[in-house]
mmCIF file of C-alpha atoms in Angstrom:
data_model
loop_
_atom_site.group_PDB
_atom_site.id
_atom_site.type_symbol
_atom_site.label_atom_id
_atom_site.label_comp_id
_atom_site.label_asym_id
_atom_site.label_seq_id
_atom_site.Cartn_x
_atom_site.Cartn_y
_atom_site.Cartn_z
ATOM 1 C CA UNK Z 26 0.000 0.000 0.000
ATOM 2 C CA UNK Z 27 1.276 3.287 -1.227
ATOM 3 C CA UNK Z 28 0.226 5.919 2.023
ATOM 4 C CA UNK Z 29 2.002 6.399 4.967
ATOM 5 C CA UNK Z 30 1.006 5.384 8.623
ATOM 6 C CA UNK Z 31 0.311 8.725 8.945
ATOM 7 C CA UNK Z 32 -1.701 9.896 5.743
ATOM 8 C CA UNK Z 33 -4.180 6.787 6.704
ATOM 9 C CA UNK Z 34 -4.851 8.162 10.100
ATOM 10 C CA UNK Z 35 -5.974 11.263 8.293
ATOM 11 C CA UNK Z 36 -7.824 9.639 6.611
ATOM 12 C CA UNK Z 37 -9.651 7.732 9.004
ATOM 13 C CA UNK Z 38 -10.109 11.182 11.283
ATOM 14 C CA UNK Z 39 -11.416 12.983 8.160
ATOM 15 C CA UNK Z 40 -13.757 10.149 7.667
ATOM 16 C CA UNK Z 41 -14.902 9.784 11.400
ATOM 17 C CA UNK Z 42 -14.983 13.717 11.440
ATOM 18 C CA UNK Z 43 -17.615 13.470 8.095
ATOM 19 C CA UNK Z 44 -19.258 10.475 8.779
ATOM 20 C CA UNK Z 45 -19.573 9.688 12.100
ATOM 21 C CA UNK Z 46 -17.200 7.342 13.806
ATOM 22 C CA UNK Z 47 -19.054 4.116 12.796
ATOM 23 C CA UNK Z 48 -17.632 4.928 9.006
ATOM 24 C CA UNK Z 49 -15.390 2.051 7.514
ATOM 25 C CA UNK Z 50 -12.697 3.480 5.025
ATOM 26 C CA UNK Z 51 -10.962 1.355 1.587
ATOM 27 C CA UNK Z 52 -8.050 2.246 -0.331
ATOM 28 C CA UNK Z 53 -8.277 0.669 -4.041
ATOM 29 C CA UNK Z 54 -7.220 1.277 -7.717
ATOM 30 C CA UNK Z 55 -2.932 1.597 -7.766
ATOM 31 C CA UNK Z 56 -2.201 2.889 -4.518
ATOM 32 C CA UNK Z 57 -3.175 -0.773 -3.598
ATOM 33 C CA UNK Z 58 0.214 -1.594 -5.719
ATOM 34 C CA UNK Z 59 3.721 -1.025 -4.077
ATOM 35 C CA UNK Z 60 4.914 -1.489 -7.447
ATOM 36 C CA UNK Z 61 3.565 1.342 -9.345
ATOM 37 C CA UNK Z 62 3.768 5.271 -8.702
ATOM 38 C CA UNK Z 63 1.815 8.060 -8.848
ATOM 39 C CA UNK Z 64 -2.100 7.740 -8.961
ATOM 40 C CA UNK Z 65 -4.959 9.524 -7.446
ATOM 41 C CA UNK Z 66 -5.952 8.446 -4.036
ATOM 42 C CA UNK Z 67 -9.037 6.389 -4.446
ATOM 43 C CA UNK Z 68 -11.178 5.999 -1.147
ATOM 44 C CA UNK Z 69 -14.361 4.443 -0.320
ATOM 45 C CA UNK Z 70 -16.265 4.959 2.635
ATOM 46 C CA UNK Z 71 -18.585 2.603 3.852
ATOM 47 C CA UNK Z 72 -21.839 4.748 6.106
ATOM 48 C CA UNK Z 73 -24.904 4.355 7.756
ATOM 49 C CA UNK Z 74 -27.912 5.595 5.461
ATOM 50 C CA UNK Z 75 -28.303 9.119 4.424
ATOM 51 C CA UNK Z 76 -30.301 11.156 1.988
ATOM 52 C CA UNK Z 77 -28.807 12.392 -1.166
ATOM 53 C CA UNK Z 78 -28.240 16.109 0.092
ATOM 54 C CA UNK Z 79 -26.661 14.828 3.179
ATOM 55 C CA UNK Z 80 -24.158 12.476 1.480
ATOM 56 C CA UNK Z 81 -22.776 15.018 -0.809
ATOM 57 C CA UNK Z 82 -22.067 17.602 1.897
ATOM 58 C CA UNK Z 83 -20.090 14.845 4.212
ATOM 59 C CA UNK Z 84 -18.365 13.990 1.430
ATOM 60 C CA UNK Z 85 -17.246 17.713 0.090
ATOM 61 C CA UNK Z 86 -16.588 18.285 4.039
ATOM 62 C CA UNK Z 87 -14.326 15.479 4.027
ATOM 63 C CA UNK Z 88 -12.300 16.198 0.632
ATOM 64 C CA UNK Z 89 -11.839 19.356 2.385
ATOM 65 C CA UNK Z 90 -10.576 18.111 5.389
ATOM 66 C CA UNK Z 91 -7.836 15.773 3.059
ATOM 67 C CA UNK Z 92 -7.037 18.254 1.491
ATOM 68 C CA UNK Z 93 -5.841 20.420 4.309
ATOM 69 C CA UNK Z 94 -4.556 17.771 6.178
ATOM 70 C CA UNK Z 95 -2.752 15.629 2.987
ATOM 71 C CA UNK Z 96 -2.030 18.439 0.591
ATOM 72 C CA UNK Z 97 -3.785 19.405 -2.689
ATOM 73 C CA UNK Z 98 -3.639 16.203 -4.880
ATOM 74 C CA UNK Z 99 -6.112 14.052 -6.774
ATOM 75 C CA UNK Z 100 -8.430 11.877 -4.360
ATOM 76 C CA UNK Z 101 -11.613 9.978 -5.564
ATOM 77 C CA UNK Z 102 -13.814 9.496 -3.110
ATOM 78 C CA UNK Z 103 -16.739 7.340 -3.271
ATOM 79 C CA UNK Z 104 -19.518 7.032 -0.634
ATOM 80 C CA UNK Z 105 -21.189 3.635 -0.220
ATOM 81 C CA UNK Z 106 -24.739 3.222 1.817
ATOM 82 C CA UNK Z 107 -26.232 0.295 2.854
ATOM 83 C CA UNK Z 108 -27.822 -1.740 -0.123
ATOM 84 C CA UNK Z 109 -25.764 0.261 -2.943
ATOM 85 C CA UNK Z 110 -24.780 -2.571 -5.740
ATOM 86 C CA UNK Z 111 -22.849 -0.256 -8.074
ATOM 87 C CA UNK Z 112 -20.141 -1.679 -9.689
ATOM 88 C CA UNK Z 113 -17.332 0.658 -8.582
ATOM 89 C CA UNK Z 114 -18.617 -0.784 -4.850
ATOM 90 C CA UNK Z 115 -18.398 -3.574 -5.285
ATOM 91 C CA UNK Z 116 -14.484 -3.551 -7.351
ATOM 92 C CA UNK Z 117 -13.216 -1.249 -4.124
ATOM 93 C CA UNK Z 118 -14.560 -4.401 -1.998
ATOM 94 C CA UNK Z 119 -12.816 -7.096 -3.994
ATOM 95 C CA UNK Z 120 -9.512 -5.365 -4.760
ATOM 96 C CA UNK Z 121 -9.256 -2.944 -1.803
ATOM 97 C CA UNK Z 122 -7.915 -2.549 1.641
ATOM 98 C CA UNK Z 123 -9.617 -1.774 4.917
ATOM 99 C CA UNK Z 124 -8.233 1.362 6.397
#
């Protein structure tokens, strides 16, 4: 895995500060690789049930929140509720790693 001990606790407080402490966190696409460089961070975070409006201002509070705490670079982040079958879910699930 491709982030330092401490960029995933930032990511895990920016997460729990967003989400609520219950929230589960996955890194996938290359940072998954030691071998290759570069890439976006691609996240997924795994949360209780919210409505539409709610879900997209967690998740703009916690790109914020990376980005003052990681730097300005390229993160993806994804936000999974209970019951969502979309692909890209279900690909962070199979090749990811728990944070």
């Amino acid at each position: 895995m491709r982030l330092s001990s401490e960029q995933i606790a930032q990511i895990r407080q920016s997460a729990a500060e967003s989400f609520g402490p219950e929230a589960r966190v996955w890194l996938f696409g290359s940072r998954v690789d030691d071998r290759k460089r570069g890439g976006d961070i691609d996240l997924l975070v795994q949360t209780r049930a919210l409505s539409a409006d709610a879900a997209l201002r967690r998740k703009i509070r916690m790109l914020g929140l990376l980005e003052s705490r990681l730097g300005e670079r390229k993160i993806d982040l994804v936000i999974e509720q209970p019951g969502d079958a979309r692909p890209i879910v279900r690909v962070a699930h199979e090749t990811g790693l728990a944070l």
